[in-house]
mmCIF file of C-alpha atoms and ligand atoms in Angstrom:
data_model
loop_
_atom_site.group_PDB
_atom_site.id
_atom_site.type_symbol
_atom_site.label_atom_id
_atom_site.label_comp_id
_atom_site.label_asym_id
_atom_site.label_seq_id
_atom_site.Cartn_x
_atom_site.Cartn_y
_atom_site.Cartn_z
ATOM 1 C CA MET P 1 4.167 60.683 -81.656
ATOM 2 C CA ASN P 2 7.668 62.346 -81.498
ATOM 3 C CA THR P 3 6.731 65.417 -78.521
ATOM 4 C CA ILE P 4 7.107 62.835 -76.678
ATOM 5 C CA TYR P 5 10.721 62.047 -77.112
ATOM 6 C CA LYS P 6 12.016 65.685 -78.322
ATOM 7 C CA ASN P 7 13.005 66.836 -75.232
ATOM 8 C CA TYR P 8 13.991 63.152 -73.151
ATOM 9 C CA ASN P 9 16.380 63.448 -70.789
ATOM 10 C CA PRO P 10 18.042 60.146 -70.975
ATOM 11 C CA ASN P 11 18.680 59.880 -66.725
ATOM 12 C CA LEU P 12 15.015 59.270 -66.305
ATOM 13 C CA LEU P 13 15.286 56.896 -69.312
ATOM 14 C CA ILE P 14 17.498 54.730 -67.305
ATOM 15 C CA LEU P 15 15.832 55.276 -64.082
ATOM 16 C CA CYS P 16 12.337 53.795 -66.142
ATOM 17 C CA PHE P 17 14.285 50.931 -66.955
ATOM 18 C CA VAL P 18 16.231 49.900 -63.327
ATOM 19 C CA LEU P 19 12.222 50.024 -62.941
ATOM 20 C CA ALA P 20 10.609 48.390 -65.444
ATOM 21 C CA CYS P 21 13.153 45.564 -64.516
ATOM 22 C CA TYR P 22 12.483 46.113 -61.031
ATOM 23 C CA THR P 23 8.828 45.099 -61.315
ATOM 24 C CA ALA P 24 9.844 42.192 -64.046
ATOM 25 C CA VAL P 25 11.880 40.941 -61.043
ATOM 26 C CA VAL P 26 8.902 40.952 -58.234
ATOM 27 C CA ASN P 27 6.801 40.021 -60.388
ATOM 28 C CA ALA P 28 8.742 36.972 -61.893
ATOM 29 C CA GLN P 29 9.575 36.331 -58.504
ATOM 30 C CA GLU P 30 5.807 36.649 -56.616
ATOM 31 C CA THR P 31 4.236 34.531 -59.973
ATOM 32 C CA LYS P 32 6.934 31.649 -58.793
ATOM 33 C CA LYS P 33 5.848 31.146 -55.602
ATOM 34 C CA ARG P 34 2.464 30.354 -55.596
ATOM 35 C CA LEU P 35 -0.038 29.627 -52.843
ATOM 36 C CA PRO P 36 0.849 27.077 -50.924
ATOM 37 C CA ILE P 37 -1.448 23.953 -52.096
ATOM 38 C CA ILE P 38 -1.636 20.801 -49.790
ATOM 39 C CA ASP P 39 -1.983 17.343 -51.517
ATOM 40 C CA VAL P 40 -3.557 14.165 -48.803
ATOM 41 C CA HIS P 41 -3.152 11.599 -51.227
ATOM 42 C CA VAL P 42 -0.686 11.122 -52.890
ATOM 43 C CA HIS P 43 0.746 6.466 -54.399
ATOM 44 C CA ALA P 44 4.910 5.966 -53.867
ATOM 45 C CA MET P 45 5.286 3.426 -56.071
ATOM 46 C CA LYS P 46 7.935 1.935 -58.801
ATOM 47 C CA ALA P 47 8.020 2.161 -61.697
ATOM 48 C CA ASN P 48 6.367 -0.905 -63.764
ATOM 49 C CA PRO P 49 6.374 -1.226 -67.594
ATOM 50 C CA ASN P 50 3.389 -3.549 -67.128
ATOM 51 C CA PHE P 51 1.667 -0.543 -65.597
ATOM 52 C CA ALA P 52 2.872 2.225 -67.471
ATOM 53 C CA SER P 53 -0.220 3.350 -70.138
ATOM 54 C CA GLU P 54 -1.277 6.831 -70.792
ATOM 55 C CA MET P 55 -4.378 8.758 -70.085
ATOM 56 C CA CYS P 56 -6.815 10.652 -70.648
ATOM 57 C CA PRO P 57 -8.743 12.676 -67.484
ATOM 58 C CA TRP P 58 -12.680 12.066 -66.760
ATOM 59 C CA PHE P 59 -12.503 9.129 -69.421
ATOM 60 C CA LEU P 60 -15.036 7.757 -67.499
ATOM 61 C CA LYS P 61 -17.648 9.714 -69.279
ATOM 62 C CA SER P 62 -18.837 7.083 -71.475
ATOM 63 C CA MET P 63 -19.049 3.654 -69.654
ATOM 64 C CA PRO P 64 -17.976 0.696 -72.887
ATOM 65 C CA GLY P 65 -20.624 -1.463 -72.677
ATOM 66 C CA SER P 66 -19.193 -4.383 -72.667
ATOM 67 C CA GLY P 67 -20.093 -8.534 -72.139
ATOM 68 C CA PRO P 68 -18.562 -11.338 -70.294
ATOM 69 C CA ASN P 69 -17.819 -13.000 -72.847
ATOM 70 C CA GLN P 70 -15.724 -10.004 -75.098
ATOM 71 C CA ASP P 71 -12.952 -8.806 -73.715
ATOM 72 C CA ALA P 72 -12.623 -6.649 -69.880
ATOM 73 C CA PRO P 73 -12.849 -2.794 -70.872
ATOM 74 C CA SER P 74 -9.732 -1.197 -70.384
ATOM 75 C CA PHE P 75 -9.589 0.802 -66.768
ATOM 76 C CA ILE P 76 -8.345 3.490 -68.015
ATOM 77 C CA SER P 77 -8.736 4.586 -71.596
ATOM 78 C CA THR P 78 -6.902 6.900 -74.198
ATOM 79 C CA GLY P 79 -8.512 7.982 -76.869
ATOM 80 C CA CYS P 80 -8.117 11.824 -76.426
ATOM 81 C CA VAL P 81 -6.215 14.804 -78.060
ATOM 82 C CA ALA P 82 -3.100 14.796 -75.188
ATOM 83 C CA PRO P 83 -3.583 12.133 -72.783
ATOM 84 C CA LEU P 84 -1.159 12.837 -70.456
ATOM 85 C CA LYS P 85 1.983 10.498 -70.298
ATOM 86 C CA PRO P 86 2.784 7.823 -67.336
ATOM 87 C CA ALA P 87 6.872 8.494 -65.516
ATOM 88 C CA LYS P 88 9.159 6.083 -67.091
ATOM 89 C CA THR P 89 11.738 5.947 -64.138
ATOM 90 C CA ASP P 90 11.808 6.116 -60.495
ATOM 91 C CA ALA P 91 13.465 8.381 -61.064
ATOM 92 C CA GLU P 92 11.497 10.521 -63.277
ATOM 93 C CA MET P 93 9.194 10.619 -61.256
ATOM 94 C CA GLN P 94 10.823 11.247 -58.407
ATOM 95 C CA GLU P 95 12.176 14.445 -59.967
ATOM 96 C CA ALA P 96 8.647 15.181 -61.076
ATOM 97 C CA ILE P 97 7.348 14.971 -57.744
ATOM 98 C CA LEU P 98 10.808 17.367 -56.421
ATOM 99 C CA ARG P 99 10.279 20.106 -58.972
ATOM 100 C CA ALA P 100 5.691 20.043 -58.865
ATOM 101 C CA ASN P 101 6.650 20.585 -54.559
ATOM 102 C CA ARG P 102 9.230 23.700 -55.007
ATOM 103 C CA GLU P 103 7.128 25.217 -58.882
ATOM 104 C CA LEU P 104 3.749 24.233 -57.426
ATOM 105 C CA ASN P 105 4.045 25.046 -53.141
ATOM 106 C CA ILE P 106 2.185 21.474 -53.086
ATOM 107 C CA THR P 107 3.092 19.692 -49.600
ATOM 108 C CA MET P 108 2.478 15.510 -50.175
ATOM 109 C CA VAL P 109 0.994 13.257 -47.669
ATOM 110 C CA VAL P 110 2.387 9.937 -48.915
ATOM 111 C CA SER P 111 2.429 6.390 -48.481
ATOM 112 C CA GLY P 112 2.800 3.471 -50.798
ATOM 113 C CA ASP P 113 6.047 1.674 -51.680
ATOM 114 C CA ALA P 114 8.429 2.266 -48.268
ATOM 115 C CA ASP P 115 11.842 2.306 -50.376
ATOM 116 C CA VAL P 116 10.233 5.507 -52.624
ATOM 117 C CA ILE P 117 8.502 6.916 -49.301
ATOM 118 C CA HIS P 118 11.891 7.434 -48.287
ATOM 119 C CA LYS P 119 13.817 8.167 -51.399
ATOM 120 C CA TRP P 120 11.630 11.594 -52.061
ATOM 121 C CA HIS P 121 10.954 12.714 -48.212
ATOM 122 C CA SER P 122 15.112 12.001 -47.810
ATOM 123 C CA ALA P 123 15.426 14.891 -50.987
ATOM 124 C CA ALA P 124 13.036 17.061 -49.735
ATOM 125 C CA PRO P 125 11.572 16.247 -46.225
ATOM 126 C CA ASP P 126 9.628 19.408 -45.189
ATOM 127 C CA ARG P 127 6.809 18.564 -48.388
ATOM 128 C CA ILE P 128 7.009 14.727 -48.560
ATOM 129 C CA ILE P 129 4.467 13.640 -44.697
ATOM 130 C CA PRO P 130 4.964 9.672 -45.019
ATOM 131 C CA SER P 131 2.325 8.218 -44.725
ATOM 132 C CA LEU P 132 1.207 3.711 -43.849
ATOM 133 C CA GLY P 133 -0.359 1.557 -44.881
ATOM 134 C CA ILE P 134 -2.150 -1.707 -43.527
ATOM 135 C CA SER P 135 -5.932 -3.011 -44.713
ATOM 136 C CA ASN P 136 -5.519 -6.402 -43.332
ATOM 137 C CA ALA P 137 -3.376 -7.647 -40.515
ATOM 138 C CA GLU P 138 -1.425 -10.105 -42.361
ATOM 139 C CA GLN P 139 0.249 -6.520 -43.825
ATOM 140 C CA MET P 140 1.539 -6.233 -40.623
ATOM 141 C CA SER P 141 1.128 -7.175 -36.496
ATOM 142 C CA VAL P 142 -0.245 -4.752 -34.435
ATOM 143 C CA GLU P 143 2.937 -4.943 -32.906
ATOM 144 C CA ALA P 144 4.938 -4.037 -35.417
ATOM 145 C CA PHE P 145 2.276 -1.395 -36.535
ATOM 146 C CA ARG P 146 2.936 0.752 -33.076
ATOM 147 C CA ASP P 147 6.896 0.671 -33.194
ATOM 148 C CA SER P 148 6.161 1.418 -37.059
ATOM 149 C CA LEU P 149 4.207 4.542 -36.283
ATOM 150 C CA SER P 150 6.257 5.125 -32.844
ATOM 151 C CA ASN P 151 9.808 5.762 -34.180
ATOM 152 C CA GLY P 152 8.222 8.832 -36.038
ATOM 153 C CA PHE P 153 8.943 8.578 -39.521
ATOM 154 C CA TYR P 154 4.838 7.883 -39.898
ATOM 155 C CA LYS P 155 2.740 10.912 -39.533
ATOM 156 C CA VAL P 156 -0.203 9.523 -40.964
ATOM 157 C CA MET P 157 -2.073 5.988 -41.343
ATOM 158 C CA GLY P 158 -3.076 5.080 -44.939
ATOM 159 C CA GLU P 159 -4.363 4.400 -47.576
ATOM 160 C CA VAL P 160 -6.671 2.381 -45.400
ATOM 161 C CA ALA P 161 -8.140 0.524 -48.377
ATOM 162 C CA PRO P 162 -10.697 -3.570 -46.923
ATOM 163 C CA GLN P 163 -13.482 -2.461 -49.702
ATOM 164 C CA TYR P 164 -11.336 -3.697 -52.002
ATOM 165 C CA GLN P 165 -10.737 -7.436 -50.574
ATOM 166 C CA GLY P 166 -14.754 -7.559 -49.305
ATOM 167 C CA MET P 167 -13.824 -6.286 -46.493
ATOM 168 C CA SER P 168 -15.963 -3.034 -44.240
ATOM 169 C CA PRO P 169 -13.490 -0.603 -42.473
ATOM 170 C CA SER P 170 -15.340 -1.644 -39.170
ATOM 171 C CA ASP P 171 -14.469 -5.279 -39.813
ATOM 172 C CA MET P 172 -12.816 -6.120 -36.158
ATOM 173 C CA SER P 173 -9.333 -7.615 -37.789
ATOM 174 C CA LEU P 174 -8.865 -4.577 -37.699
ATOM 175 C CA ASP P 175 -9.764 -2.874 -35.034
ATOM 176 C CA GLU P 176 -7.128 -2.814 -33.067
ATOM 177 C CA TYR P 177 -4.551 -1.302 -35.744
ATOM 178 C CA PHE P 178 -7.463 1.232 -35.379
ATOM 179 C CA GLY P 179 -7.988 1.385 -31.164
ATOM 180 C CA VAL P 180 -3.665 2.287 -32.259
ATOM 181 C CA ALA P 181 -4.086 4.560 -34.565
ATOM 182 C CA GLU P 182 -6.157 6.472 -32.170
ATOM 183 C CA GLU P 183 -3.756 6.085 -29.483
ATOM 184 C CA LEU P 184 -0.608 7.500 -30.731
ATOM 185 C CA GLY P 185 -2.653 10.473 -32.288
ATOM 186 C CA ILE P 186 -1.580 9.337 -35.729
ATOM 187 C CA PRO P 187 -5.034 10.805 -38.507
ATOM 188 C CA VAL P 188 -6.198 8.333 -40.766
ATOM 189 C CA GLY P 189 -7.647 8.086 -44.028
ATOM 190 C CA ILE P 190 -9.846 4.824 -45.290
ATOM 191 C CA HIS P 191 -10.292 4.116 -48.568
ATOM 192 C CA MET P 192 -14.908 4.678 -49.711
ATOM 193 C CA GLY P 193 -16.931 4.913 -53.163
ATOM 194 C CA THR P 194 -14.645 4.508 -56.008
ATOM 195 C CA GLY P 195 -13.875 1.764 -57.815
ATOM 196 C CA GLY P 196 -13.555 2.814 -61.170
ATOM 197 C CA ASN P 197 -15.606 1.066 -63.807
ATOM 198 C CA GLY P 198 -15.926 -3.277 -63.540
ATOM 199 C CA MET P 199 -13.457 -2.894 -61.140
ATOM 200 C CA ALA P 200 -14.825 -6.549 -59.278
ATOM 201 C CA ASN P 201 -14.396 -8.059 -63.468
ATOM 202 C CA ILE P 202 -10.988 -6.681 -63.344
ATOM 203 C CA THR P 203 -8.642 -6.360 -60.993
ATOM 204 C CA SER P 204 -10.366 -7.037 -57.750
ATOM 205 C CA PRO P 205 -13.081 -9.851 -57.770
ATOM 206 C CA ASN P 206 -13.252 -9.075 -54.367
ATOM 207 C CA TYR P 207 -14.468 -5.245 -54.107
ATOM 208 C CA ARG P 208 -17.979 -4.302 -53.393
ATOM 209 C CA ALA P 209 -19.408 -1.185 -53.784
ATOM 210 C CA SER P 210 -22.362 -2.441 -50.781
ATOM 211 C CA LEU P 211 -18.960 -1.643 -48.493
ATOM 212 C CA GLY P 212 -18.067 1.600 -49.921
ATOM 213 C CA GLN P 213 -20.561 2.610 -48.125
ATOM 214 C CA PRO P 214 -19.746 5.938 -45.468
ATOM 215 C CA PHE P 215 -22.740 4.306 -42.774
ATOM 216 C CA LEU P 216 -20.414 1.366 -42.389
ATOM 217 C CA LEU P 217 -17.616 3.154 -40.305
ATOM 218 C CA GLU P 218 -20.357 4.531 -37.912
ATOM 219 C CA ASP P 219 -19.318 0.965 -35.890
ATOM 220 C CA MET P 220 -15.585 1.851 -36.170
ATOM 221 C CA LEU P 221 -15.286 5.491 -35.521
ATOM 222 C CA ALA P 222 -18.408 5.101 -31.528
ATOM 223 C CA ARG P 223 -14.905 1.468 -30.351
ATOM 224 C CA HIS P 224 -13.190 5.179 -31.040
ATOM 225 C CA PRO P 225 -13.835 8.153 -30.535
ATOM 226 C CA LYS P 226 -10.539 10.485 -30.132
ATOM 227 C CA LEU P 227 -9.714 8.589 -34.401
ATOM 228 C CA LYS P 228 -9.725 10.813 -36.585
ATOM 229 C CA ILE P 229 -10.619 10.091 -40.193
ATOM 230 C CA TRP P 230 -10.718 11.317 -43.494
ATOM 231 C CA VAL P 231 -12.843 9.581 -46.288
ATOM 232 C CA MET P 232 -10.834 8.869 -49.211
ATOM 233 C CA HIS P 233 -12.131 9.800 -52.262
ATOM 234 C CA ALA P 234 -15.230 11.097 -50.406
ATOM 235 C CA GLY P 235 -17.283 8.099 -50.780
ATOM 236 C CA TYR P 236 -17.855 9.182 -54.085
ATOM 237 C CA PRO P 237 -21.237 9.076 -54.729
ATOM 238 C CA MET P 238 -23.053 8.598 -52.031
ATOM 239 C CA ALA P 239 -23.465 11.575 -50.908
ATOM 240 C CA ASP P 240 -26.640 11.315 -48.769
ATOM 241 C CA GLN P 241 -24.198 8.876 -46.740
ATOM 242 C CA MET P 242 -21.181 11.322 -46.519
ATOM 243 C CA ILE P 243 -23.633 14.051 -45.684
ATOM 244 C CA ALA P 244 -25.391 12.150 -43.150
ATOM 245 C CA LEU P 245 -22.339 10.515 -41.459
ATOM 246 C CA MET P 246 -19.681 13.605 -41.417
ATOM 247 C CA GLY P 247 -23.034 15.378 -39.650
ATOM 248 C CA ALA P 248 -23.656 12.568 -36.995
ATOM 249 C CA ASN P 249 -18.919 12.957 -36.811
ATOM 250 C CA ALA P 250 -18.143 16.077 -36.014
ATOM 251 C CA TYR P 251 -14.264 14.977 -37.096
ATOM 252 C CA VAL P 252 -14.574 13.812 -40.447
ATOM 253 C CA TYR P 253 -13.077 14.716 -43.139
ATOM 254 C CA VAL P 254 -13.354 13.894 -46.875
ATOM 255 C CA ASP P 255 -10.474 14.544 -49.454
ATOM 256 C CA LEU P 256 -11.223 14.900 -53.075
ATOM 257 C CA ALA P 257 -8.897 11.940 -54.854
ATOM 258 C CA GLY P 258 -9.468 9.802 -57.432
ATOM 259 C CA PHE P 259 -12.611 10.669 -58.463
ATOM 260 C CA ILE P 260 -11.583 14.742 -59.667
ATOM 261 C CA TRP P 261 -9.932 13.275 -62.438
ATOM 262 C CA SER P 262 -11.713 10.190 -63.404
ATOM 263 C CA TYR P 263 -15.393 10.552 -63.685
ATOM 264 C CA PRO P 264 -17.459 12.829 -65.998
ATOM 265 C CA LEU P 265 -16.984 17.028 -65.049
ATOM 266 C CA GLU P 266 -20.186 17.965 -63.913
ATOM 267 C CA GLU P 267 -21.552 14.482 -62.668
ATOM 268 C CA ILE P 268 -17.539 16.038 -60.265
ATOM 269 C CA HIS P 269 -18.643 19.220 -59.765
ATOM 270 C CA ALA P 270 -22.796 18.040 -59.107
ATOM 271 C CA TYR P 271 -20.775 16.118 -55.936
ATOM 272 C CA LEU P 272 -18.203 18.323 -54.137
ATOM 273 C CA LYS P 273 -21.667 21.637 -54.802
ATOM 274 C CA ARG P 274 -23.254 18.750 -52.317
ATOM 275 C CA LEU P 275 -20.815 18.508 -50.073
ATOM 276 C CA VAL P 276 -20.269 22.201 -49.856
ATOM 277 C CA GLN P 277 -23.814 22.606 -50.170
ATOM 278 C CA ALA P 278 -24.630 21.061 -47.538
ATOM 279 C CA GLY P 279 -22.500 22.872 -45.342
ATOM 280 C CA PHE P 280 -18.632 20.105 -44.624
ATOM 281 C CA ALA P 281 -16.698 23.285 -47.066
ATOM 282 C CA LYS P 282 -14.682 23.015 -43.282
ATOM 283 C CA ARG P 283 -14.313 19.633 -43.430
ATOM 284 C CA ILE P 284 -12.772 18.941 -47.879
ATOM 285 C CA LEU P 285 -9.860 18.164 -48.007
ATOM 286 C CA TYR P 286 -7.648 18.287 -51.448
ATOM 287 C CA GLY P 287 -5.332 15.386 -52.609
ATOM 288 C CA THR P 288 -4.833 13.854 -56.228
ATOM 289 C CA ASP P 289 -4.359 9.949 -55.935
ATOM 290 C CA LEU P 290 -1.212 10.508 -58.011
ATOM 291 C CA MET P 291 0.105 8.103 -59.164
ATOM 292 C CA ILE P 292 2.058 7.634 -62.198
ATOM 293 C CA TRP P 293 0.816 10.495 -64.097
ATOM 294 C CA PRO P 294 2.649 13.622 -63.465
ATOM 295 C CA GLY P 295 0.800 16.008 -65.036
ATOM 296 C CA LEU P 296 -2.633 15.217 -63.189
ATOM 297 C CA LEU P 297 -1.072 16.533 -60.126
ATOM 298 C CA GLU P 298 -2.266 20.416 -62.170
ATOM 299 C CA THR P 299 -5.055 18.806 -64.065
ATOM 300 C CA SER P 300 -6.648 18.509 -60.989
ATOM 301 C CA ILE P 301 -5.950 21.679 -59.355
ATOM 302 C CA GLY P 302 -7.892 23.532 -61.659
ATOM 303 C CA VAL P 303 -10.695 20.934 -60.822
ATOM 304 C CA ILE P 304 -10.348 23.028 -57.630
ATOM 305 C CA GLU P 305 -9.260 26.111 -59.119
ATOM 306 C CA ASN P 306 -12.404 26.587 -62.247
ATOM 307 C CA ALA P 307 -15.485 25.778 -60.145
ATOM 308 C CA ASN P 308 -17.513 28.954 -60.489
ATOM 309 C CA TYR P 309 -19.874 27.929 -57.444
ATOM 310 C CA LEU P 310 -16.735 28.336 -54.810
ATOM 311 C CA SER P 311 -15.081 31.529 -53.582
ATOM 312 C CA GLU P 312 -12.027 31.911 -52.929
ATOM 313 C CA GLU P 313 -11.948 31.138 -49.420
ATOM 314 C CA GLN P 314 -14.107 28.318 -50.197
ATOM 315 C CA LYS P 315 -11.070 26.514 -51.737
ATOM 316 C CA ARG P 316 -7.932 27.684 -50.504
ATOM 317 C CA ASP P 317 -9.828 25.886 -47.387
ATOM 318 C CA ILE P 318 -9.479 23.104 -49.848
ATOM 319 C CA LEU P 319 -6.752 23.643 -51.648
ATOM 320 C CA PHE P 320 -4.516 24.400 -47.898
ATOM 321 C CA ASN P 321 -6.797 25.598 -45.129
ATOM 322 C CA ASN P 322 -7.935 22.797 -43.891
ATOM 323 C CA ALA P 323 -5.890 20.360 -43.927
ATOM 324 C CA VAL P 324 -3.484 22.573 -41.632
ATOM 325 C CA ARG P 325 -6.157 22.507 -39.689
ATOM 326 C CA PHE P 326 -7.053 17.530 -39.794
ATOM 327 C CA PHE P 327 -3.075 17.564 -39.660
ATOM 328 C CA ASN P 328 -2.183 20.034 -37.172
ATOM 329 C CA LEU P 329 0.034 21.642 -38.907
ATOM 330 C CA ASP P 330 1.947 25.471 -38.623
ATOM 331 C CA ALA P 331 1.012 26.896 -41.271
ATOM 332 C CA ILE P 332 4.054 29.653 -40.652
ATOM 333 C CA MET P 333 5.188 26.575 -41.761
ATOM 334 C CA PHE P 334 4.797 26.610 -45.854
ATOM 335 C CA GLU P 335 5.095 31.001 -45.874
HETATM 336 ZN ZN1 ZN M 401 -8.449 5.177 -53.092
#
């Protein structure tokens, strides 16, 4: 040991120290600059004390057995070691969103409360892509919808969720809205499939599981051949229909939002693996379905990063490249 230091040169030691510092700084910068991610499914909502509970990811791994004369099953469970904490105020949520934009290098397609979207967008205009959601004709006239899309603030239409109202996405009452999106080249996100446990009993009596069948999109797609849609929640759990629909309609994509943090992990991986195995790795978009729990971003990204059946290239496609292609973004803007 002594022989190493016996004849040391102090200048050399200083040089080593400087080099070590330089390497440490470079490494720190590299770890800071994570590869970009596009989250195509984020909800902006105002803080609400009635919807502010903690939440355990993958809580649907054990569906409670209950009956109509008992208390309704709770929508989310809190019985785990480290439940995710909700943001308690609008400011706290906005801070978490901006931190994720910066530190996790995430750009987000955001729908929901217009005030909240405007605030997030003015704080991070390059990282927030505003999306205009409409699920029935009572919400907004076709003219107002066209004006809103034409003024340039909204770049996307979604989340369109007729299923919760007991309506098919091909229902003619929505047709003119899809026509406007088609004409203006606006991509559309449509909720199809999952609603959690007991959706029809607990919060949405009009919700019908059968109205989440991906095949229900076919008539609408036939009427709008230039419309670009993505199926939110990937039509879970109807993989056969989803695969057949994507096969017949070459511009249809899916996102993985919601079910990747709520249903059992093995089930999620089996579903995602099936879509990839069927050849659709270039048509899968990453999405969180982020509502009030900022920790869901890392939880959900981890599901993709840990999927050992995906190649590194497929992971990058899902987390980023597919969304750049689908939304006509410029990859250089993310460097
Ligand atoms: Zn949804």
